[in-house]
Amino acid sequence: MALALRCFRHLPSLLHHSRLAALRGPLRVPPGCAALLPAGCSHCGHQMLLSRQLATKKAKGKGQTQARVNISAALVEDIINLEETNEDMQAVVEALKEDFSRNLSVRTSPGALDHIIVVTKDGKFPLNQLGQISQKSPQLLIVNMASFPESTAAATKAIRESGMNLNPEEDGTIIRVPIPKITREHRESLAKLAKQSTNKSKEALRKVRSKSVNQVKKFKSKVSEDTIWLLEKQIQQMADSAVAEMDKLLAAKTKELLG
């Protein structure tokens, strides 16, 4: 009953504001403004301003999740290409994923050596383009360099310096690559390398983010402060999403390596 009385006490004030709103009539927007359409307005940024106000209000409560900004790329294409920014960030994530797959595995197969780059007098080439790689036993890989015998020494050096803890042995045009026994120490070493690779990828991601933010800031004198704020927030959200994906990849890879 007490709660009901308190509600009725505020009713006159609510009705008063409702009458004022009715007298004022519908919200007026500049001619040709599509602020009330889902796509927003490409001229005055009313929709963007509303998004900022909503995001600020929702973020005020301590511990509450901040509202996500979702700007239509078409509205800001003259300022920055958001789709290209997102693609650049995802390319960093994909490069980390490929690095994990190729370089950081406790399971060895002939394909593990494919990506090793060999520096020759004619240029740089993947090992699998210069030699035929096969697995003679679980503990031994063979690289047959008969097609490019002059590159045998360079291939041996590339394998040794690949960071895969391999010690190749030359026998004419044949390179024998013994596979070391997987010890706990080696697993921990690989896990540490995975962490280092992730940190390097995050640094590359920060460069993409900084480049995009600097691009947006160039338009400070041409567009509203709210537009700049929302674009920076959108770029940060994209970067945060990529970082979260990297952290998931690292957690999964660490679990795989350490067993």
XYZ file of N, CA and C in Angstrom:
777
model
N 0.845 -1.197 0.000
C 0.000 0.000 0.000
C 0.886 1.256 0.000
N 1.947 1.254 0.826
C 2.837 2.416 0.893
C 3.487 2.685 -0.463
N 3.874 1.589 -1.158
C 4.497 1.732 -2.481
C 3.516 2.338 -3.467
N 2.256 1.910 -3.416
C 1.239 2.434 -4.321
C 1.017 3.914 -4.085
N 0.972 4.358 -2.821
C 0.769 5.772 -2.503
C 1.927 6.617 -3.045
N 3.148 6.110 -2.899
C 4.295 6.867 -3.417
C 4.217 7.020 -4.922
N 3.740 6.004 -5.622
C 3.599 6.069 -7.086
C 2.554 7.098 -7.473
N 1.399 7.104 -6.779
C 0.338 8.056 -7.098
C 0.780 9.485 -6.823
N 1.686 9.661 -5.859
C 2.159 10.992 -5.498
C 2.897 11.644 -6.669
N 3.552 10.814 -7.510
C 4.301 11.333 -8.667
C 3.447 11.424 -9.928
N 2.214 10.945 -9.896
C 1.387 10.888 -11.090
C 1.089 12.255 -11.670
N 0.695 13.280 -10.862
C 0.408 14.593 -11.447
C 1.581 15.155 -12.222
N 2.789 14.994 -11.670
C 3.971 15.512 -12.352
C 4.180 14.819 -13.684
N 3.955 13.505 -13.713
C 4.121 12.748 -14.956
C 3.107 13.186 -16.001
N 1.873 13.393 -15.574
C 0.836 13.831 -16.508
C 1.145 15.215 -17.051
N 1.698 16.090 -16.168
C 2.045 17.439 -16.598
C 3.079 17.399 -17.725
N 4.114 16.587 -17.532
C 5.155 16.465 -18.572
C 4.609 15.842 -19.839
N 3.648 14.925 -19.698
C 3.039 14.295 -20.880
C 2.267 15.324 -21.688
N 1.514 16.234 -20.964
C 0.742 17.277 -21.666
C 1.690 18.233 -22.389
N 2.809 18.570 -21.732
C 3.773 19.463 -22.382
C 4.333 18.836 -23.654
N 4.615 17.550 -23.566
C 5.162 16.846 -24.743
C 4.154 16.833 -25.876
N 2.864 16.671 -25.518
C 1.821 16.641 -26.544
C 1.667 18.002 -27.197
N 1.771 19.086 -26.373
C 1.630 20.435 -26.907
C 2.793 20.797 -27.825
N 3.968 20.305 -27.461
C 5.135 20.633 -28.282
C 5.064 19.972 -29.654
N 4.350 18.879 -29.747
C 4.225 18.188 -31.021
C 5.398 17.278 -31.266
N 5.457 16.659 -32.433
C 6.523 15.694 -32.731
C 7.888 16.357 -32.797
N 8.922 15.548 -32.567
C 10.295 16.028 -32.618
C 10.624 16.543 -34.001
N 11.182 17.756 -34.036
C 11.539 18.351 -35.321
C 13.009 18.097 -35.622
N 13.260 17.742 -36.848
C 14.639 17.527 -37.282
C 14.872 18.340 -38.535
N 16.096 18.654 -38.861
C 16.390 19.447 -40.055
C 15.854 18.778 -41.305
N 15.444 19.589 -42.308
C 14.922 19.021 -43.567
C 15.926 18.071 -44.190
N 15.434 16.941 -44.636
C 16.296 15.955 -45.285
C 17.086 15.102 -44.335
N 16.874 15.314 -43.000
C 17.626 14.536 -42.015
C 16.962 13.198 -41.801
N 17.753 12.141 -41.843
C 17.211 10.779 -41.653
C 17.551 10.265 -40.275
N 17.593 11.201 -39.294
C 18.045 10.810 -37.954
C 17.174 9.751 -37.321
N 15.890 9.728 -37.691
C 14.984 8.771 -37.068
C 14.949 7.453 -37.807
N 15.689 7.378 -38.936
C 15.735 6.120 -39.674
C 16.833 5.245 -39.093
N 16.734 3.930 -39.271
C 17.726 3.013 -38.698
C 19.146 3.340 -39.117
N 19.318 3.850 -40.338
C 20.668 4.096 -40.838
C 21.280 5.348 -40.245
N 20.455 6.223 -39.631
C 20.961 7.461 -39.065
C 21.063 8.535 -40.117
N 21.658 9.654 -39.774
C 21.753 10.794 -40.679
C 23.198 11.019 -41.082
N 23.435 11.145 -42.355
C 24.802 11.330 -42.824
C 25.208 12.790 -42.786
N 24.269 13.701 -42.466
C 24.571 15.131 -42.484
C 24.732 15.722 -41.096
N 23.857 15.365 -40.149
C 23.909 16.051 -38.857
C 24.334 15.169 -37.706
N 24.376 13.863 -37.890
C 24.873 12.985 -36.843
C 23.959 12.866 -35.645
N 22.619 13.168 -35.791
C 21.701 13.056 -34.656
C 21.683 11.658 -34.078
N 21.684 10.659 -34.966
C 21.625 9.280 -34.494
C 22.878 8.942 -33.693
N 24.045 9.452 -34.138
C 25.289 9.210 -33.424
C 25.264 9.862 -32.053
N 24.724 11.095 -31.985
C 24.650 11.795 -30.715
C 23.789 11.020 -29.727
N 22.664 10.509 -30.212
C 21.786 9.722 -29.366
C 22.512 8.479 -28.867
N 23.294 7.851 -29.739
C 24.036 6.649 -29.351
C 25.023 6.963 -28.248
N 25.681 8.133 -28.329
C 26.652 8.493 -27.297
C 25.950 8.728 -25.974
N 24.796 9.427 -26.016
C 24.077 9.704 -24.781
C 23.623 8.409 -24.116
N 23.120 7.487 -24.917
C 22.666 6.209 -24.368
C 23.836 5.438 -23.783
N 24.963 5.427 -24.495
C 26.125 4.695 -24.007
C 26.618 5.282 -22.695
N 26.587 6.625 -22.590
C 27.067 7.271 -21.365
C 26.159 6.951 -20.191
N 24.840 7.019 -20.414
C 23.904 6.756 -19.332
C 23.999 5.312 -18.847
N 24.155 4.400 -19.784
C 24.196 2.990 -19.407
C 25.492 2.642 -18.683
N 26.528 3.451 -18.945
C 27.827 3.142 -18.350
C 28.010 3.780 -16.981
N 27.052 4.634 -16.575
C 27.214 5.359 -15.316
C 27.188 4.440 -14.107
N 26.310 3.439 -14.136
C 26.198 2.560 -12.989
C 27.450 1.741 -12.807
N 27.987 1.732 -11.612
C 29.228 0.997 -11.349
C 29.013 -0.491 -11.567
N 29.929 -1.083 -12.339
C 29.841 -2.518 -12.560
C 28.954 -2.896 -13.733
N 28.289 -1.891 -14.355
C 27.416 -2.208 -15.480
C 28.239 -2.296 -16.758
N 27.780 -3.125 -17.681
C 28.459 -3.273 -18.958
C 28.167 -2.070 -19.831
N 29.201 -1.476 -20.412
C 28.994 -0.323 -21.266
C 28.295 -0.741 -22.552
N 27.411 0.141 -23.029
C 26.680 -0.138 -24.264
C 27.651 -0.128 -25.440
N 27.460 -1.027 -26.364
C 28.334 -1.110 -27.532
C 27.892 -0.106 -28.580
N 28.874 0.489 -29.240
C 28.611 1.411 -30.329
C 28.639 0.626 -31.627
N 27.689 0.902 -32.495
C 27.650 0.202 -33.774
C 27.301 1.211 -34.858
N 28.323 1.834 -35.423
C 28.137 2.877 -36.417
C 28.055 2.252 -37.807
N 27.137 2.741 -38.609
C 27.040 2.272 -39.982
C 28.263 2.752 -40.753
N 28.986 1.825 -41.356
C 30.217 2.172 -42.075
C 29.944 3.163 -43.200
N 28.746 3.071 -43.802
C 28.411 3.962 -44.919
C 28.334 5.420 -44.483
N 27.962 5.669 -43.211
C 27.806 7.030 -42.716
C 29.145 7.738 -42.553
N 30.199 6.990 -42.351
C 31.503 7.602 -42.050
C 32.562 7.227 -43.072
N 32.146 6.771 -44.228
C 33.118 6.291 -45.215
C 34.047 7.404 -45.705
N 33.606 8.677 -45.576
C 34.457 9.798 -45.980
C 35.527 10.088 -44.932
N 35.356 9.537 -43.734
C 36.313 9.752 -42.654
C 37.271 8.579 -42.534
N 36.719 7.373 -42.485
C 37.535 6.169 -42.340
C 36.776 4.962 -42.867
N 37.511 4.000 -43.379
C 36.919 2.750 -43.842
C 36.954 1.752 -42.689
N 35.841 1.648 -41.953
C 35.789 0.768 -40.784
C 35.934 -0.700 -41.169
N 35.394 -1.067 -42.322
C 35.500 -2.463 -42.757
C 36.960 -2.837 -43.015
N 37.704 -1.907 -43.595
C 39.122 -2.164 -43.852
C 39.893 -2.261 -42.543
N 39.543 -1.410 -41.587
C 40.190 -1.460 -40.275
C 39.954 -2.810 -39.618
N 38.713 -3.281 -39.681
C 38.379 -4.578 -39.093
C 39.123 -5.710 -39.803
N 39.234 -5.620 -41.111
C 39.958 -6.643 -41.866
C 41.440 -6.668 -41.485
N 42.021 -5.482 -41.285
C 43.433 -5.414 -40.890
C 43.637 -6.047 -39.516
N 42.699 -5.812 -38.603
C 42.804 -6.394 -37.256
C 42.639 -7.912 -37.310
N 41.699 -8.379 -38.114
C 41.484 -9.815 -38.237
C 42.658 -10.503 -38.918
N 43.348 -9.784 -39.797
C 44.535 -10.344 -40.454
C 45.627 -10.627 -39.422
N 45.742 -9.766 -38.407
C 46.716 -9.984 -37.336
C 46.360 -11.243 -36.547
N 45.067 -11.415 -36.282
C 44.600 -12.607 -35.553
C 44.879 -13.868 -36.362
N 44.597 -13.819 -37.646
C 44.816 -14.985 -38.510
C 46.300 -15.329 -38.612
N 47.156 -14.311 -38.623
C 48.606 -14.552 -38.683
C 49.071 -15.262 -37.417
N 48.506 -14.878 -36.268
C 48.860 -15.546 -35.013
C 48.384 -16.993 -35.034
N 47.182 -17.204 -35.535
C 46.631 -18.555 -35.616
C 47.514 -19.448 -36.507
N 47.969 -18.886 -37.619
C 48.819 -19.648 -38.536
C 50.181 -19.938 -37.899
N 50.703 -18.963 -37.158
C 51.982 -19.150 -36.473
C 51.885 -20.276 -35.453
N 50.789 -20.304 -34.703
C 50.576 -21.378 -33.726
C 50.537 -22.733 -34.413
N 49.834 -22.789 -35.529
C 49.649 -24.059 -36.231
C 50.958 -24.575 -36.832
N 51.746 -23.671 -37.390
C 52.962 -24.088 -38.088
C 54.151 -24.321 -37.164
N 54.333 -23.402 -36.220
C 55.576 -23.399 -35.451
C 55.485 -23.978 -34.049
N 54.305 -24.048 -33.492
C 54.196 -24.440 -32.091
C 53.314 -25.669 -31.932
N 53.898 -26.812 -32.151
C 53.154 -28.061 -32.030
C 54.060 -29.151 -31.480
N 53.484 -30.022 -30.670
C 54.256 -31.153 -30.143
C 54.143 -32.356 -31.070
N 53.295 -32.226 -32.087
C 53.150 -33.302 -33.067
C 53.909 -32.911 -34.337
N 54.871 -33.716 -34.741
C 55.705 -33.399 -35.896
C 55.267 -34.213 -37.106
N 55.184 -33.534 -38.239
C 54.827 -34.178 -39.506
C 55.663 -33.521 -40.592
N 55.736 -34.104 -41.796
C 56.503 -33.485 -42.872
C 56.085 -32.040 -43.129
N 54.791 -31.748 -42.949
C 54.294 -30.395 -43.187
C 54.834 -29.377 -42.213
N 55.394 -29.835 -41.100
C 55.920 -28.910 -40.100
C 57.105 -28.111 -40.623
N 57.786 -28.644 -41.650
C 58.954 -27.955 -42.201
C 58.624 -27.128 -43.435
N 57.417 -27.260 -43.951
C 57.054 -26.610 -45.219
C 57.330 -25.118 -45.226
N 56.973 -24.441 -44.119
C 57.006 -22.988 -44.098
C 58.403 -22.404 -43.905
N 59.381 -23.234 -43.547
C 60.729 -22.718 -43.270
C 61.276 -22.039 -44.525
N 61.707 -20.789 -44.368
C 62.203 -20.014 -45.507
C 63.710 -20.204 -45.658
N 64.109 -20.577 -46.871
C 65.524 -20.796 -47.179
C 66.035 -19.621 -48.005
N 67.119 -19.012 -47.542
C 67.721 -17.888 -48.262
C 68.793 -18.413 -49.203
N 68.588 -18.242 -50.505
C 69.544 -18.691 -51.523
C 70.036 -17.482 -52.317
N 70.973 -17.704 -53.204
C 71.504 -16.606 -54.014
C 70.450 -16.093 -55.011
N 69.439 -16.908 -55.267
C 68.375 -16.502 -56.194
C 67.160 -15.913 -55.479
N 67.220 -15.837 -54.147
C 66.090 -15.290 -53.407
C 65.678 -16.175 -52.236
N 64.503 -15.877 -51.685
C 63.995 -16.649 -50.551
C 62.877 -17.585 -51.019
N 62.941 -18.839 -50.551
C 61.962 -19.837 -50.973
C 61.564 -20.713 -49.786
N 60.296 -21.152 -49.759
C 59.888 -22.124 -48.733
C 60.642 -23.430 -48.970
N 60.972 -24.129 -47.901
C 61.740 -25.360 -48.006
C 61.066 -26.387 -48.908
N 59.731 -26.471 -48.852
C 59.040 -27.493 -49.650
C 59.083 -27.211 -51.151
N 59.555 -26.003 -51.558
C 59.728 -25.718 -52.988
C 61.121 -26.110 -53.471
N 62.010 -26.341 -52.535
C 63.385 -26.694 -52.896
C 63.695 -28.174 -52.695
N 63.067 -28.761 -51.688
C 63.347 -30.166 -51.386
C 62.080 -30.975 -51.161
N 62.216 -32.281 -51.295
C 61.103 -33.201 -51.051
C 61.180 -33.672 -49.601
N 60.136 -33.357 -48.847
C 60.138 -33.659 -47.414
C 59.290 -34.899 -47.149
N 59.852 -35.833 -46.381
C 59.119 -37.052 -46.047
C 59.457 -37.463 -44.613
N 58.643 -38.333 -44.071
C 58.862 -38.810 -42.706
C 59.243 -40.284 -42.752
N 60.489 -40.563 -42.378
C 60.975 -41.936 -42.417
C 60.497 -42.718 -41.208
N 60.396 -42.054 -40.073
C 59.918 -42.677 -38.839
C 59.376 -41.566 -37.946
N 58.680 -41.910 -36.862
C 58.175 -40.865 -35.964
C 59.275 -39.957 -35.413
N 60.530 -40.470 -35.419
C 61.640 -39.695 -34.861
C 62.577 -39.117 -35.926
N 62.210 -39.251 -37.228
C 63.133 -38.781 -38.267
C 62.393 -38.267 -39.506
N 62.744 -37.026 -39.902
C 62.253 -36.446 -41.159
C 63.415 -36.400 -42.144
N 63.096 -36.585 -43.429
C 64.109 -36.558 -44.482
C 63.774 -35.447 -45.480
N 64.780 -34.654 -45.829
C 64.608 -33.617 -46.861
C 65.560 -33.956 -48.006
N 65.003 -34.297 -49.164
C 65.794 -34.655 -50.339
C 65.988 -33.399 -51.201
N 67.226 -32.932 -51.282
C 67.534 -31.697 -52.008
C 68.117 -31.972 -53.397
N 67.835 -33.147 -53.969
C 68.414 -33.530 -55.257
C 68.059 -32.547 -56.366
N 66.898 -31.931 -56.300
C 66.481 -30.995 -57.359
C 67.240 -29.675 -57.292
N 67.673 -29.287 -56.095
C 68.436 -28.047 -55.914
C 69.624 -28.321 -54.978
N 70.567 -29.124 -55.426
C 71.684 -29.525 -54.556
C 72.505 -28.347 -54.044
N 72.578 -27.272 -54.859
C 73.365 -26.106 -54.458
C 72.771 -25.384 -53.250
N 71.503 -25.697 -52.908
C 70.839 -25.034 -51.783
C 70.804 -25.902 -50.532
N 71.511 -27.039 -50.563
C 71.471 -27.961 -49.425
C 71.978 -27.309 -48.140
N 73.107 -26.632 -48.218
C 73.689 -26.003 -47.027
C 72.763 -24.911 -46.480
N 72.191 -24.134 -47.390
C 71.279 -23.057 -46.972
C 70.030 -23.629 -46.307
N 69.538 -24.757 -46.835
C 68.361 -25.403 -46.259
C 68.664 -25.948 -44.868
N 69.838 -26.536 -44.729
C 70.250 -27.065 -43.419
C 70.314 -25.940 -42.389
N 70.883 -24.811 -42.779
C 70.989 -23.668 -41.888
C 69.601 -23.140 -41.506
N 68.703 -23.085 -42.477
C 67.350 -22.578 -42.216
C 66.608 -23.470 -41.229
N 66.769 -24.773 -41.363
C 66.115 -25.710 -40.440
C 66.670 -25.536 -39.030
N 67.995 -25.400 -38.934
C 68.644 -25.279 -37.622
C 68.224 -23.975 -36.919
N 68.012 -22.918 -37.698
C 67.696 -21.614 -37.126
C 66.196 -21.311 -37.115
N 65.398 -22.344 -37.337
C 63.945 -22.141 -37.419
C 63.273 -21.894 -36.079
N 63.989 -22.153 -34.989
C 63.397 -22.008 -33.667
C 62.575 -23.211 -33.250
N 62.686 -24.314 -33.990
C 61.918 -25.516 -33.699
C 62.727 -26.548 -32.914
N 63.898 -26.128 -32.448
C 64.747 -27.018 -31.643
C 65.174 -28.258 -32.429
N 65.569 -28.039 -33.707
C 65.973 -29.140 -34.576
C 67.462 -29.042 -34.887
N 68.095 -30.206 -35.041
C 69.525 -30.266 -35.337
C 69.745 -31.140 -36.576
N 69.574 -30.575 -37.784
C 69.662 -31.356 -39.029
C 71.093 -31.825 -39.328
N 71.173 -32.929 -40.073
C 72.472 -33.499 -40.435
C 72.505 -33.703 -41.951
N 73.559 -33.180 -42.603
C 73.697 -33.314 -44.059
C 74.376 -34.632 -44.434
N 73.878 -35.230 -45.538
C 74.504 -36.423 -46.106
C 74.349 -36.312 -47.622
N 75.284 -35.584 -48.245
C 75.158 -35.306 -49.670
C 74.001 -34.327 -49.897
N 73.031 -34.768 -50.706
C 71.857 -33.914 -50.953
C 70.690 -34.307 -50.046
N 70.967 -35.169 -49.099
C 69.945 -35.599 -48.136
C 70.179 -34.904 -46.791
N 69.112 -34.339 -46.260
C 69.185 -33.717 -44.928
C 68.334 -34.549 -43.986
N 68.975 -35.117 -42.980
C 68.242 -35.873 -41.970
C 67.912 -34.948 -40.796
N 66.648 -34.980 -40.379
C 66.204 -34.105 -39.292
C 65.653 -34.964 -38.157
N 66.506 -35.282 -37.163
C 66.014 -36.060 -36.016
C 64.995 -35.241 -35.225
N 63.944 -35.902 -34.780
C 62.903 -35.238 -33.993
C 63.187 -35.471 -32.520
N 63.462 -34.413 -31.768
C 63.792 -34.596 -30.346
C 62.594 -35.110 -29.556
N 62.898 -35.856 -28.529
C 61.836 -36.363 -27.654
C 61.170 -35.186 -26.947
N 59.856 -35.236 -26.900
C 59.112 -34.140 -26.297
C 59.164 -34.251 -24.782
N 59.958 -33.379 -24.194
C 60.077 -33.353 -22.740
C 59.178 -32.256 -22.166
N 59.002 -32.303 -20.848
C 58.213 -31.262 -20.182
C 58.863 -29.899 -20.374
N 60.189 -29.885 -20.348
C 60.914 -28.630 -20.538
C 60.649 -28.047 -21.921
N 60.618 -28.941 -22.931
C 60.360 -28.481 -24.300
C 58.929 -27.955 -24.432
N 57.981 -28.625 -23.801
C 56.588 -28.168 -23.834
C 56.464 -26.772 -23.218
N 57.139 -26.577 -22.088
C 57.085 -25.276 -21.419
C 57.750 -24.196 -22.264
N 58.806 -24.580 -22.972
C 59.481 -23.642 -23.866
C 58.558 -23.212 -25.001
N 57.828 -24.176 -25.559
C 56.879 -23.856 -26.624
C 55.755 -22.957 -26.110
N 55.296 -23.221 -24.891
C 54.236 -22.401 -24.298
C 54.712 -20.959 -24.111
N 55.990 -20.816 -23.741
C 56.559 -19.480 -23.566
C 56.648 -18.756 -24.914
N 57.005 -19.509 -25.961
C 57.059 -18.933 -27.301
C 55.669 -18.497 -27.771
N 54.661 -19.276 -27.396
C 53.285 -18.931 -27.758
C 52.883 -17.605 -27.113
N 53.272 -17.411 -25.871
C 52.992 -16.167 -25.161
C 53.697 -14.991 -25.828
N 54.955 -15.207 -26.215
C 55.716 -14.145 -26.868
C 55.104 -13.776 -28.220
N 54.683 -14.787 -28.968
C 54.058 -14.536 -30.267
C 52.760 -13.753 -30.102
N 52.007 -14.082 -29.059
C 50.749 -13.380 -28.802
C 51.018 -11.921 -28.457
N 52.023 -11.664 -27.655
C 52.358 -10.281 -27.292
C 52.787 -9.479 -28.518
N 53.542 -10.110 -29.421
C 53.949 -9.434 -30.656
C 52.735 -9.115 -31.522
N 51.795 -10.039 -31.565
C 50.579 -9.819 -32.350
C 49.739 -8.692 -31.752
N 49.689 -8.625 -30.433
C 48.948 -7.544 -29.774
C 49.588 -6.191 -30.067
N 50.921 -6.176 -30.148
C 51.617 -4.941 -30.488
C 51.279 -4.521 -31.921
N 51.231 -5.494 -32.828
C 50.851 -5.212 -34.214
C 49.415 -4.693 -34.273
N 48.560 -5.258 -33.438
C 47.158 -4.823 -33.380
C 47.058 -3.384 -32.878
N 47.855 -3.037 -31.871
C 47.846 -1.668 -31.347
C 48.257 -0.665 -32.428
N 49.176 -1.070 -33.291
C 49.599 -0.183 -34.376
C 48.457 0.056 -35.360
N 47.693 -0.992 -35.644
C 46.527 -0.844 -36.531
C 45.507 0.095 -35.897
N 45.263 -0.095 -34.587
C 44.290 0.752 -33.881
C 44.746 2.212 -33.869
N 46.021 2.436 -33.545
C 46.550 3.801 -33.477
C 46.474 4.494 -34.836
N 46.778 3.751 -35.883
C 46.720 4.300 -37.232
C 45.294 4.737 -37.566
N 44.318 3.922 -37.183
C 42.917 4.236 -37.474
C 42.436 5.425 -36.651
N 42.815 5.464 -35.374
C 42.416 6.588 -34.512
C 43.024 7.893 -35.029
N 44.276 7.860 -35.444
C 44.921 9.064 -35.987
C 44.229 9.535 -37.260
N 43.759 8.569 -38.059
C 43.026 8.914 -39.262
C 41.742 9.662 -38.915
N 41.043 9.192 -37.891
C 39.799 9.834 -37.457
C 40.067 11.235 -36.920
N 41.125 11.395 -36.145
C 41.430 12.684 -35.519
C 41.742 13.776 -36.537
N 42.124 13.394 -37.734
C 42.388 14.380 -38.789
C 41.132 15.165 -39.160
N 39.965 14.607 -38.802
C 38.696 15.238 -39.179
C 38.058 15.998 -38.018
N 38.837 16.269 -36.970
C 38.292 16.950 -35.796
C 37.686 18.306 -36.140
N 38.280 19.000 -37.094
C 37.793 20.331 -37.452
C 36.632 20.293 -38.450
N 36.305 19.093 -38.935
C 35.284 18.985 -39.979
C 34.009 18.309 -39.511
N 34.095 17.500 -38.456
C 32.911 16.794 -37.964
C 32.751 17.059 -36.470
N 31.618 16.650 -35.925
C 31.325 16.938 -34.526
C 32.199 16.116 -33.578
N 32.293 16.622 -32.360
C 33.043 15.928 -31.316
C 32.435 14.559 -31.030
N 31.090 14.496 -31.104
C 30.404 13.234 -30.840
C 30.750 12.180 -31.889
N 30.858 12.615 -33.140
C 31.209 11.674 -34.208
C 32.608 11.105 -33.983
N 33.554 11.986 -33.628
C 34.924 11.540 -33.345
C 34.925 10.567 -32.179
N 34.188 10.909 -31.122
C 34.145 10.060 -29.916
C 33.606 8.679 -30.243
N 32.531 8.648 -31.003
C 31.908 7.361 -31.330
C 32.793 6.507 -32.229
N 33.470 7.152 -33.181
C 34.361 6.405 -34.061
C 35.538 5.812 -33.284
N 36.114 6.596 -32.389
C 37.213 6.081 -31.578
C 36.759 4.908 -30.718
N 35.541 5.019 -30.173
C 35.000 3.935 -29.355
C 34.750 2.689 -30.200
N 34.242 2.892 -31.412
C 33.999 1.756 -32.310
C 35.308 1.040 -32.644
N 36.357 1.812 -32.931
C 37.663 1.231 -33.249
C 38.212 0.470 -32.051
N 38.047 1.037 -30.851
C 38.530 0.369 -29.639
C 37.779 -0.941 -29.410
N 36.478 -0.941 -29.672
C 35.680 -2.166 -29.526
C 36.184 -3.247 -30.467
N 36.511 -2.873 -31.693
C 37.021 -3.832 -32.664
C 38.361 -4.402 -32.191
N 39.210 -3.527 -31.632
C 40.504 -3.978 -31.125
C 40.328 -4.899 -29.918
N 39.406 -4.535 -29.020
C 39.149 -5.364 -27.836
C 38.658 -6.756 -28.236
N 37.834 -6.809 -29.274
C 37.317 -8.093 -29.756
C 38.448 -8.958 -30.303
N 39.377 -8.326 -31.033
C 40.512 -9.065 -31.589
C 41.429 -9.569 -30.473
N 41.645 -8.744 -29.446
C 42.491 -9.146 -28.315
C 41.866 -10.335 -27.587
N 40.546 -10.287 -27.406
C 39.848 -11.392 -26.733
C 40.006 -12.684 -27.529
N 39.968 -12.573 -28.849
C 40.145 -13.758 -29.703
C 41.564 -14.307 -29.579
N 42.548 -13.399 -29.503
C 43.940 -13.824 -29.329
C 44.135 -14.539 -27.992
N 43.525 -14.003 -26.956
C 43.645 -14.618 -25.632
C 43.049 -16.029 -25.621
N 41.957 -16.218 -26.346
C 41.351 -17.545 -26.442
C 42.272 -18.506 -27.191
N 42.889 -18.012 -28.270
C 43.827 -18.842 -29.034
C 45.017 -19.244 -28.163
N 45.529 -18.278 -27.385
C 46.677 -18.561 -26.522
C 46.308 -19.577 -25.449
N 45.126 -19.417 -24.841
C 44.704 -20.354 -23.793
C 44.590 -21.773 -24.347
N 44.002 -21.900 -25.546
C 43.832 -23.217 -26.162
C 45.187 -23.825 -26.534
N 46.079 -22.999 -27.081
C 47.396 -23.498 -27.470
C 48.227 -23.893 -26.255
N 48.160 -23.107 -25.192
C 48.900 -23.427 -23.968
C 48.410 -24.749 -23.383
N 47.115 -24.939 -23.392
C 46.546 -26.196 -22.884
C 47.003 -27.378 -23.720
N 47.060 -27.179 -25.041
C 47.506 -28.244 -25.945
C 48.980 -28.577 -25.720
N 49.798 -27.554 -25.534
C 51.244 -27.763 -25.392
C 51.610 -28.393 -24.044
N 50.966 -27.927 -22.990
C 51.319 -28.412 -21.656
C 50.594 -29.693 -21.291
N 49.538 -30.010 -22.041
C 48.817 -31.243 -21.813
C 47.961 -31.235 -20.571
